[in-house]
Tab-separated table of C-alpha atoms in Angstrom:
chain	number	residue	atom	x	y	z
G	1	MET	CA	192.695	111.321	18.699
G	2	THR	CA	191.380	108.442	16.529
G	3	THR	CA	188.131	106.661	17.232
G	4	LYS	CA	190.109	103.493	17.848
G	5	SER	CA	192.003	104.919	20.794
G	6	ALA	CA	188.923	106.288	22.565
G	7	PRO	CA	188.133	103.138	24.619
G	8	ASP	CA	191.763	103.020	25.785
G	9	SER	CA	191.636	106.626	26.838
G	10	LYS	CA	188.363	106.002	28.676
G	11	ARG	CA	189.863	103.019	30.500
G	12	ARG	CA	192.895	105.100	31.426
G	13	SER	CA	190.795	107.899	32.824
G	14	GLU	CA	188.609	105.407	34.747
G	15	ARG	CA	191.818	104.026	36.222
G	16	SER	CA	193.011	107.517	37.193
G	17	ARG	CA	189.656	108.296	38.711
G	18	HIS	CA	189.781	105.253	40.989
G	19	ALA	CA	193.389	105.931	41.932
G	20	ILE	CA	192.316	109.445	42.937
G	21	TYR	CA	189.402	108.124	45.037
G	22	ASP	CA	191.642	105.605	46.813
G	23	ALA	CA	194.302	108.244	47.446
G	24	ALA	CA	191.789	110.723	48.890
G	25	ILE	CA	190.261	108.142	51.255
G	26	GLU	CA	193.653	106.831	52.418
G	27	LEU	CA	195.119	110.294	52.940
G	28	VAL	CA	192.262	111.525	55.133
G	29	SER	CA	192.978	108.623	57.505
G	30	GLU	CA	196.723	109.255	57.386
G	31	VAL	CA	197.084	113.044	57.630
G	32	GLY	CA	193.601	114.273	58.597
G	33	TYR	CA	191.151	116.123	56.385
G	34	GLY	CA	192.406	119.549	57.468
G	35	LYS	CA	195.879	118.823	56.104
G	36	LEU	CA	194.670	117.042	52.954
G	37	THR	CA	195.652	118.822	49.733
G	38	ILE	CA	194.835	118.265	46.074
G	39	GLU	CA	198.625	118.118	45.488
G	40	ALA	CA	198.996	115.208	47.913
G	41	ILE	CA	196.058	113.340	46.352
G	42	ALA	CA	197.573	113.841	42.887
G	43	ALA	CA	201.016	112.645	44.003
G	44	ARG	CA	199.609	109.518	45.697
G	45	ALA	CA	197.386	108.732	42.701
G	46	GLY	CA	200.205	109.301	40.208
G	47	VAL	CA	198.361	111.984	38.235
G	48	GLY	CA	198.990	115.661	37.666
G	49	LYS	CA	197.080	118.023	39.935
G	50	GLN	CA	195.492	119.608	36.848
G	51	THR	CA	193.778	116.276	36.187
G	52	ILE	CA	192.051	116.573	39.544
G	53	TYR	CA	191.178	120.250	39.125
G	54	ARG	CA	189.680	119.462	35.710
G	55	TRP	CA	187.181	117.076	37.303
G	56	TRP	CA	186.553	118.474	40.794
G	57	PRO	CA	186.419	121.960	42.316
G	58	SER	CA	187.641	120.938	45.798
G	59	LYS	CA	188.939	118.118	47.970
G	60	GLY	CA	185.444	117.783	49.491
G	61	ALA	CA	183.999	117.154	46.026
G	62	VAL	CA	186.620	114.419	45.422
G	63	LEU	CA	185.705	112.747	48.714
G	64	LEU	CA	181.981	112.887	47.979
G	65	ASP	CA	182.489	111.229	44.583
G	66	ALA	CA	184.814	108.668	46.154
G	67	PHE	CA	182.023	107.533	48.478
G	68	LEU	CA	179.377	107.648	45.753
G	69	ASP	CA	181.681	105.444	43.668
G	70	LEU	CA	182.174	102.980	46.545
G	71	GLY	CA	178.402	102.547	46.657
G	72	LYS	CA	178.267	101.996	42.898
G	73	GLN	CA	181.126	99.457	43.022
G	74	ALA	CA	179.422	97.501	45.820
G	75	SER	CA	176.249	97.384	43.781
G	76	LEU	CA	178.147	96.255	40.632
G	77	GLU	CA	179.942	93.510	42.555
G	78	ALA	CA	176.615	92.214	43.808
G	79	SER	CA	175.050	92.256	40.320
G	80	ASP	CA	174.017	89.074	38.569
G	81	GLU	CA	175.324	87.991	35.159
G	82	ALA	CA	172.767	90.141	33.364
G	83	GLY	CA	174.108	93.154	35.281
G	84	ARG	CA	171.041	93.540	37.491
G	85	ALA	CA	171.963	94.886	40.923
G	86	PRO	CA	170.012	93.343	43.806
G	87	GLU	CA	167.465	95.635	45.463
G	88	TYR	CA	168.877	95.936	48.924
G	89	GLU	CA	166.152	95.864	51.559
G	90	ILE	CA	166.040	95.489	55.331
G	91	PRO	CA	165.180	91.868	56.161
G	92	ASP	CA	161.554	91.071	56.850
G	93	THR	CA	161.364	88.026	59.114
G	94	GLY	CA	158.045	89.233	60.498
G	95	ASP	CA	159.804	90.210	63.749
G	96	LEU	CA	160.280	93.993	63.468
G	97	GLU	CA	162.341	94.343	66.636
G	98	ALA	CA	164.788	91.620	65.561
G	99	ASP	CA	165.053	92.977	62.009
G	100	LEU	CA	165.773	96.533	63.180
G	101	LYS	CA	168.339	95.369	65.739
G	102	TYR	CA	170.068	93.309	63.069
G	103	VAL	CA	170.416	96.263	60.696
G	104	VAL	CA	171.358	98.744	63.439
G	105	ARG	CA	174.114	96.388	64.652
G	106	ALA	CA	175.408	96.089	61.077
G	107	SER	CA	175.436	99.899	60.733
G	108	ILE	CA	177.390	100.222	63.973
G	109	ASP	CA	179.969	97.763	62.626
G	110	GLU	CA	180.213	99.813	59.410
G	111	PHE	CA	180.640	103.085	61.317
G	112	LYS	CA	183.597	101.515	63.095
G	113	ASN	CA	185.378	100.284	59.961
G	114	PRO	CA	188.800	101.947	60.417
G	115	LYS	CA	189.281	102.304	56.652
G	116	TYR	CA	186.281	104.581	56.209
G	117	ASP	CA	185.615	106.111	59.652
G	118	ALA	CA	187.811	109.231	59.356
G	119	PRO	CA	187.099	109.973	55.666
G	120	TYR	CA	183.353	109.470	56.017
G	121	ARG	CA	183.185	111.698	59.090
G	122	ALA	CA	185.263	114.288	57.213
G	123	LEU	CA	182.783	114.174	54.344
G	124	ALA	CA	179.890	114.704	56.768
G	125	ALA	CA	181.741	117.645	58.351
G	126	GLU	CA	182.489	119.161	54.941
G	127	GLY	CA	178.813	118.803	54.101
G	128	MET	CA	177.999	120.951	57.128
G	129	LEU	CA	180.377	123.691	55.960
G	130	ASN	CA	179.593	123.571	52.236
G	131	ASP	CA	175.885	123.627	51.321
G	132	GLU	CA	176.362	122.129	47.859
G	133	ILE	CA	178.318	119.130	49.116
G	134	GLY	CA	175.940	118.795	52.071
G	135	ALA	CA	172.870	118.663	49.845
G	136	GLU	CA	174.397	116.062	47.511
G	137	TYR	CA	175.670	114.000	50.462
G	138	VAL	CA	172.212	113.909	52.030
G	139	GLU	CA	170.361	113.276	48.755
G	140	LYS	CA	172.624	110.617	47.259
G	141	LEU	CA	174.251	108.877	50.231
G	142	LEU	CA	172.232	109.402	53.410
G	143	GLU	CA	168.594	109.562	52.321
G	144	PRO	CA	168.597	106.382	50.182
G	145	SER	CA	169.776	104.388	53.201
G	146	LEU	CA	167.092	105.970	55.406
G	147	GLN	CA	164.416	105.089	52.840
G	148	LEU	CA	165.162	101.405	53.472
G	149	TYR	CA	163.784	101.930	56.986
G	150	VAL	CA	160.755	103.758	55.599
G	151	ARG	CA	159.878	100.715	53.493
G	152	ARG	CA	160.410	98.255	56.368
G	153	LEU	CA	158.296	100.401	58.718
G	154	ARG	CA	155.468	100.578	56.149
G	155	ILE	CA	155.428	96.774	55.975
G	156	ALA	CA	155.292	96.748	59.779
G	157	GLN	CA	152.390	99.208	59.722
G	158	GLU	CA	150.477	96.964	57.321
G	159	ALA	CA	151.148	94.064	59.698
G	160	GLY	CA	149.824	96.110	62.643
G	161	GLN	CA	153.233	96.235	64.361
G	162	VAL	CA	153.591	100.019	64.090
G	163	ARG	CA	150.747	102.431	64.876
G	164	PRO	CA	149.015	103.623	61.686
G	165	ASP	CA	149.336	107.309	62.637
G	166	VAL	CA	153.156	107.113	62.922
G	167	ASP	CA	155.158	108.831	60.149
G	168	PRO	CA	157.844	106.262	59.198
G	169	ARG	CA	160.221	108.986	57.905
G	170	VAL	CA	160.219	110.597	61.346
G	171	ALA	CA	160.121	107.347	63.345
G	172	LEU	CA	163.343	105.987	61.843
G	173	GLU	CA	165.203	109.023	63.197
G	174	LEU	CA	164.615	107.766	66.750
G	175	TRP	CA	167.565	105.414	66.170
G	176	THR	CA	169.363	106.810	63.111
G	177	GLY	CA	169.641	110.282	64.708
G	178	PRO	CA	171.280	109.062	67.932
G	179	LEU	CA	173.560	106.694	65.987
G	180	ALA	CA	174.676	109.536	63.709
G	181	GLN	CA	175.350	111.813	66.651
G	182	ARG	CA	177.412	109.253	68.602
G	183	TRP	CA	179.337	108.419	65.454
G	184	LEU	CA	179.904	111.964	64.205
G	185	GLN	CA	180.346	113.788	67.494
G	186	ARG	CA	181.731	110.995	69.703
G	187	THR	CA	179.169	111.718	72.410
G	188	GLY	CA	179.223	108.182	73.767
G	189	PRO	CA	180.152	104.572	73.048
G	190	LEU	CA	178.710	103.022	69.898
G	191	THR	CA	178.005	99.413	70.890
G	192	HIS	CA	175.539	96.722	69.830
G	193	GLU	CA	173.924	96.972	73.269
G	194	TYR	CA	173.348	100.674	72.718
G	195	GLY	CA	171.814	99.987	69.292
G	196	ASP	CA	169.473	97.393	70.834
G	197	GLN	CA	168.437	99.863	73.541
G	198	LEU	CA	167.557	102.517	70.963
G	199	VAL	CA	165.394	100.083	68.985
G	200	GLU	CA	163.581	98.928	72.128
G	201	TYR	CA	162.958	102.460	73.408
G	202	ALA	CA	161.754	103.570	69.972
G	203	LEU	CA	159.353	100.663	69.556
G	204	TYR	CA	157.868	100.575	73.037
G	205	GLY	CA	158.515	104.091	74.372
G	206	ILE	CA	160.086	105.132	77.636
G	207	ALA	CA	156.762	105.696	79.453
G	208	PRO	CA	155.250	102.702	81.290
G	209	ARG	CA	152.949	100.587	79.106
W	1	MET	CA	204.636	147.515	83.780
W	2	THR	CA	203.653	148.874	87.244
W	3	THR	CA	201.270	147.076	89.579
W	4	LYS	CA	198.912	150.010	89.245
W	5	SER	CA	198.440	149.560	85.511
W	6	ALA	CA	197.723	145.810	85.741
W	7	PRO	CA	193.915	146.113	86.138
W	8	ASP	CA	193.797	148.461	83.125
W	9	SER	CA	195.777	146.036	81.072
W	10	LYS	CA	193.479	143.215	82.172
W	11	ARG	CA	190.410	145.208	81.191
W	12	ARG	CA	191.986	146.007	77.843
W	13	SER	CA	192.743	142.398	77.113
W	14	GLU	CA	189.215	141.367	78.205
W	15	ARG	CA	187.899	143.913	75.719
W	16	SER	CA	190.143	142.551	72.939
W	17	ARG	CA	189.064	139.033	73.747
W	18	HIS	CA	185.386	139.874	73.346
W	19	ALA	CA	186.043	141.847	70.159
W	20	ILE	CA	187.798	138.758	68.788
W	21	TYR	CA	184.876	136.476	69.746
W	22	ASP	CA	182.338	138.817	68.130
W	23	ALA	CA	184.463	139.146	64.989
W	24	ALA	CA	184.855	135.372	64.639
W	25	ILE	CA	181.130	134.703	65.049
W	26	GLU	CA	180.112	137.478	62.634
W	27	LEU	CA	182.658	136.509	59.998
W	28	VAL	CA	181.590	132.853	59.855
W	29	SER	CA	178.078	134.030	58.949
W	30	GLU	CA	179.404	136.529	56.418
W	31	VAL	CA	182.147	134.652	54.549
W	32	GLY	CA	181.710	131.021	55.632
W	33	TYR	CA	183.984	129.053	57.928
W	34	GLY	CA	186.114	127.714	55.070
W	35	LYS	CA	187.171	131.221	54.066
W	36	LEU	CA	187.576	132.506	57.632
W	37	THR	CA	191.161	133.539	58.452
W	38	ILE	CA	192.895	134.647	61.646
W	39	GLU	CA	193.943	137.781	59.686
W	40	ALA	CA	190.321	138.698	58.977
W	41	ILE	CA	189.306	138.119	62.617
W	42	ALA	CA	192.204	140.338	63.772
W	43	ALA	CA	191.312	143.110	61.307
W	44	ARG	CA	187.632	143.093	62.290
W	45	ALA	CA	188.471	143.028	66.008
W	46	GLY	CA	191.057	145.789	65.667
W	47	VAL	CA	193.919	143.731	67.117
W	48	GLY	CA	197.161	142.433	65.660
W	49	LYS	CA	197.066	138.829	64.425
W	50	GLN	CA	199.885	137.999	66.853
W	51	THR	CA	197.468	138.787	69.695
W	52	ILE	CA	195.202	136.018	68.428
W	53	TYR	CA	198.019	133.540	67.807
W	54	ARG	CA	199.291	134.202	71.345
W	55	TRP	CA	195.972	133.002	72.802
W	56	TRP	CA	194.677	130.420	70.314
W	57	PRO	CA	196.291	127.833	68.033
W	58	SER	CA	193.561	127.943	65.332
W	59	LYS	CA	190.350	129.595	64.176
W	60	GLY	CA	188.409	126.588	65.496
W	61	ALA	CA	189.842	127.192	68.973
W	62	VAL	CA	188.738	130.865	68.789
W	63	LEU	CA	185.212	129.809	67.831
W	64	LEU	CA	185.007	127.228	70.628
W	65	ASP	CA	186.035	129.831	73.214
W	66	ALA	CA	183.611	132.343	71.695
W	67	PHE	CA	180.706	129.964	72.357
W	68	LEU	CA	181.976	128.989	75.809
W	69	ASP	CA	182.140	132.716	76.607
W	70	LEU	CA	178.584	133.300	75.345
W	71	GLY	CA	177.413	130.661	77.814
W	72	LYS	CA	179.363	132.335	80.617
W	73	GLN	CA	177.978	135.784	79.759
W	74	ALA	CA	174.398	134.478	79.736
W	75	SER	CA	174.948	132.962	83.154
W	76	LEU	CA	176.508	136.213	84.500
W	77	GLU	CA	173.614	138.289	83.178
W	78	ALA	CA	171.157	136.011	84.950
W	79	SER	CA	173.082	136.177	88.260
W	80	ASP	CA	171.597	137.790	91.345
W	81	GLU	CA	173.229	140.667	93.249
W	82	ALA	CA	175.430	138.288	95.203
W	83	GLY	CA	176.737	136.927	91.882
W	84	ARG	CA	174.984	133.565	92.185
W	85	ALA	CA	174.017	132.208	88.777
W	86	PRO	CA	170.622	130.483	88.691
W	87	GLU	CA	170.720	126.705	88.291
W	88	TYR	CA	169.037	126.244	84.931
W	89	GLU	CA	166.735	123.249	84.919
W	90	ILE	CA	164.050	121.911	82.598
W	91	PRO	CA	160.637	122.917	83.991
W	92	ASP	CA	158.838	120.370	86.147
W	93	THR	CA	155.099	121.001	85.947
W	94	GLY	CA	154.422	117.335	86.650
W	95	ASP	CA	153.462	116.849	82.965
W	96	LEU	CA	156.559	115.272	81.397
W	97	GLU	CA	155.240	115.383	77.827
W	98	ALA	CA	154.411	119.096	78.052
W	99	ASP	CA	157.738	119.941	79.722
W	100	LEU	CA	159.785	118.096	77.103
W	101	LYS	CA	157.843	119.642	74.224
W	102	TYR	CA	158.357	123.085	75.719
W	103	VAL	CA	162.134	122.660	75.931
W	104	VAL	CA	162.443	120.955	72.528
W	105	ARG	CA	160.514	123.819	70.887
W	106	ALA	CA	162.819	126.331	72.579
W	107	SER	CA	165.878	124.412	71.308
W	108	ILE	CA	164.487	124.441	67.773
W	109	ASP	CA	164.044	128.223	67.998
W	110	GLU	CA	167.651	128.544	69.191
W	111	PHE	CA	168.967	126.344	66.366
W	112	LYS	CA	167.296	128.719	63.921
W	113	ASN	CA	168.740	131.930	65.383
W	114	PRO	CA	170.408	133.395	62.266
W	115	LYS	CA	173.146	135.027	64.354
W	116	TYR	CA	174.486	131.728	65.650
W	117	ASP	CA	173.318	129.067	63.172
W	118	ALA	CA	176.278	129.135	60.750
W	119	PRO	CA	179.027	129.641	63.382
W	120	TYR	CA	177.645	126.987	65.722
W	121	ARG	CA	177.307	124.454	62.901
W	122	ALA	CA	180.865	125.334	61.829
W	123	LEU	CA	182.076	124.658	65.364
W	124	ALA	CA	180.332	121.285	65.363
W	125	ALA	CA	181.905	120.449	61.982
W	126	GLU	CA	185.354	121.523	63.191
W	127	GLY	CA	184.851	119.291	66.224
W	128	MET	CA	184.364	116.353	63.866
W	129	LEU	CA	187.636	117.091	62.068
W	130	ASN	CA	189.744	118.014	65.105
W	131	ASP	CA	189.592	115.589	68.031
W	132	GLU	CA	190.777	118.092	70.631
W	133	ILE	CA	188.157	120.692	69.736
W	134	GLY	CA	185.534	117.950	69.396
W	135	ALA	CA	186.212	116.594	72.878
W	136	GLU	CA	186.066	120.040	74.480
W	137	TYR	CA	182.921	120.958	72.520
W	138	VAL	CA	181.141	117.824	73.693
W	139	GLU	CA	182.369	118.050	77.303
W	140	LYS	CA	181.799	121.761	77.908
W	141	LEU	CA	178.956	122.754	75.589
W	142	LEU	CA	176.911	119.734	74.527
W	143	GLU	CA	176.967	117.354	77.494
W	144	PRO	CA	175.950	119.919	80.171
W	145	SER	CA	172.801	120.698	78.179
W	146	LEU	CA	172.026	116.986	77.789
W	147	GLN	CA	172.426	116.459	81.538
W	148	LEU	CA	169.431	118.760	82.089
W	149	TYR	CA	167.307	116.099	80.394
W	150	VAL	CA	168.913	113.379	82.536
W	151	ARG	CA	167.804	115.202	85.697
W	152	ARG	CA	164.262	115.805	84.392
W	153	LEU	CA	163.924	112.162	83.323
W	154	ARG	CA	165.098	110.954	86.761
W	155	ILE	CA	162.357	113.054	88.383
W	156	ALA	CA	159.889	111.480	85.936
W	157	GLN	CA	161.153	108.009	86.853
W	158	GLU	CA	160.607	108.736	90.542
W	159	ALA	CA	157.082	109.880	89.675
W	160	GLY	CA	156.468	106.641	87.738
W	161	GLN	CA	156.179	108.446	84.385
W	162	VAL	CA	159.238	106.772	82.863
W	163	ARG	CA	159.941	103.046	83.187
W	164	PRO	CA	162.472	102.341	85.955
W	165	ASP	CA	164.688	100.221	83.667
W	166	VAL	CA	165.173	103.050	81.144
W	167	ASP	CA	168.623	104.693	81.051
W	168	PRO	CA	167.883	108.461	80.992
W	169	ARG	CA	171.226	109.258	79.301
W	170	VAL	CA	170.255	107.046	76.361
W	171	ALA	CA	166.546	107.965	76.359
W	172	LEU	CA	167.167	111.686	75.838
W	173	GLU	CA	168.951	110.882	72.573
W	174	LEU	CA	165.644	109.751	71.064
W	175	TRP	CA	164.888	113.443	70.496
W	176	THR	CA	168.241	115.218	70.861
W	177	GLY	CA	169.874	112.927	68.263
W	178	PRO	CA	167.272	113.564	65.547
W	179	LEU	CA	167.216	117.295	66.325
W	180	ALA	CA	171.012	117.473	66.043
W	181	GLN	CA	170.977	115.601	62.751
W	182	ARG	CA	168.274	117.746	61.135
W	183	TRP	CA	170.042	120.873	62.349
W	184	LEU	CA	173.606	119.864	61.448
W	185	GLN	CA	172.976	117.924	58.243
W	186	ARG	CA	169.786	119.602	56.983
W	187	THR	CA	168.081	116.241	56.516
W	188	GLY	CA	164.598	117.681	56.940
W	189	PRO	CA	162.552	120.603	58.255
W	190	LEU	CA	163.093	121.592	61.878
W	191	THR	CA	159.628	122.648	63.066
W	192	HIS	CA	157.772	122.675	66.383
W	193	GLU	CA	155.439	120.005	65.020
W	194	TYR	CA	158.421	117.768	64.307
W	195	GLY	CA	159.757	118.341	67.832
W	196	ASP	CA	156.358	117.405	69.301
W	197	GLN	CA	156.263	114.237	67.187
W	198	LEU	CA	159.691	113.144	68.439
W	199	VAL	CA	158.681	113.623	72.074
W	200	GLU	CA	155.435	111.672	71.567
W	201	TYR	CA	157.127	108.807	69.731
W	202	ALA	CA	159.870	108.644	72.365
W	203	LEU	CA	157.467	108.595	75.294
W	204	TYR	CA	154.881	106.174	73.930
W	205	GLY	CA	156.808	104.237	71.266
W	206	ILE	CA	155.834	103.570	67.681
W	207	ALA	CA	154.413	100.083	68.357
W	208	PRO	CA	150.708	99.875	69.253
W	209	ARG	CA	150.009	100.167	72.990
């Protein structure tokens, strides 16, 4: 292969890669993760199955990379002309309760996005069955989003709105844990009202003040 | 088959059933749920694979019934001579914080039981991929254990230890949600100290009092 053709080849393989991600995400919604095969992903993406096996060891690994790529694409789209991605942070209006409710409601809306609900839940399930995928899922997808709450809670602590002895990394789980469980295990309705309740209970406690 | 032999046959099939449950639970720990096959369960249990297919449509269905049976056995073992199973309830010493911490610590110890950790997490994952198994898992295994907290929180409300406007079914998720997430997704250490923190934050809130 000549040096001249290298950029073309790179563009082609980038194109294949995205076709594979799209195919994997669509097919989980259509046939279910249990019935998803590398063959079906390859056929939908218009590539040979060897192309997929060359890059990924399993369908779970394809799905994980598909979601990591979605995050990267969103960040690229939001970049300015110099290619700087915005630092996403939870809003700080000075009203902690309102800011948390706002972000929790937005998360609930995202959980319910029909395009990603089944594939994202399948990825979480695969992460529970496969330690390697689980560890990468938590480190690269889940934890960075939880750290946004850590930073917002630290600001609130400095402002005297959260007790100084509270560990922000634990505190955020008072709402993110229940949200994850209702979303992943379908243990109850996932509504804005429910999200608001969680934030209120977490901030003020369930014991009388 | 004569009427006389029916009880024998019933005992035999009860024995096969339990051998199948034990085999399924052991094999998930040994080979992982992904590699678990009906053939391997049958071989370990000493039954033909058709015996398993006659009773269950999938390995996930075997695992669900294995855990439902474990619950039934525990309740039988605790029964009195007249066969009455004790009504399990969360202790009520009058000190809500102490009672919740006691039960949360016991749950954390159970989560870490090496015999059941991998198979129970596999069942939860399967429930996220298979709606039928998920619904039965939540209805028959998860929700009954959550209802114990509902009853204890109602007693606390009557005693004025929980605000009257709090919904106990939501409140209990402040600790059960985070525990489930750390256990299922390995998002952080699952220690008694962590359990205590969750109970304290949930009762008194993270905002200054």
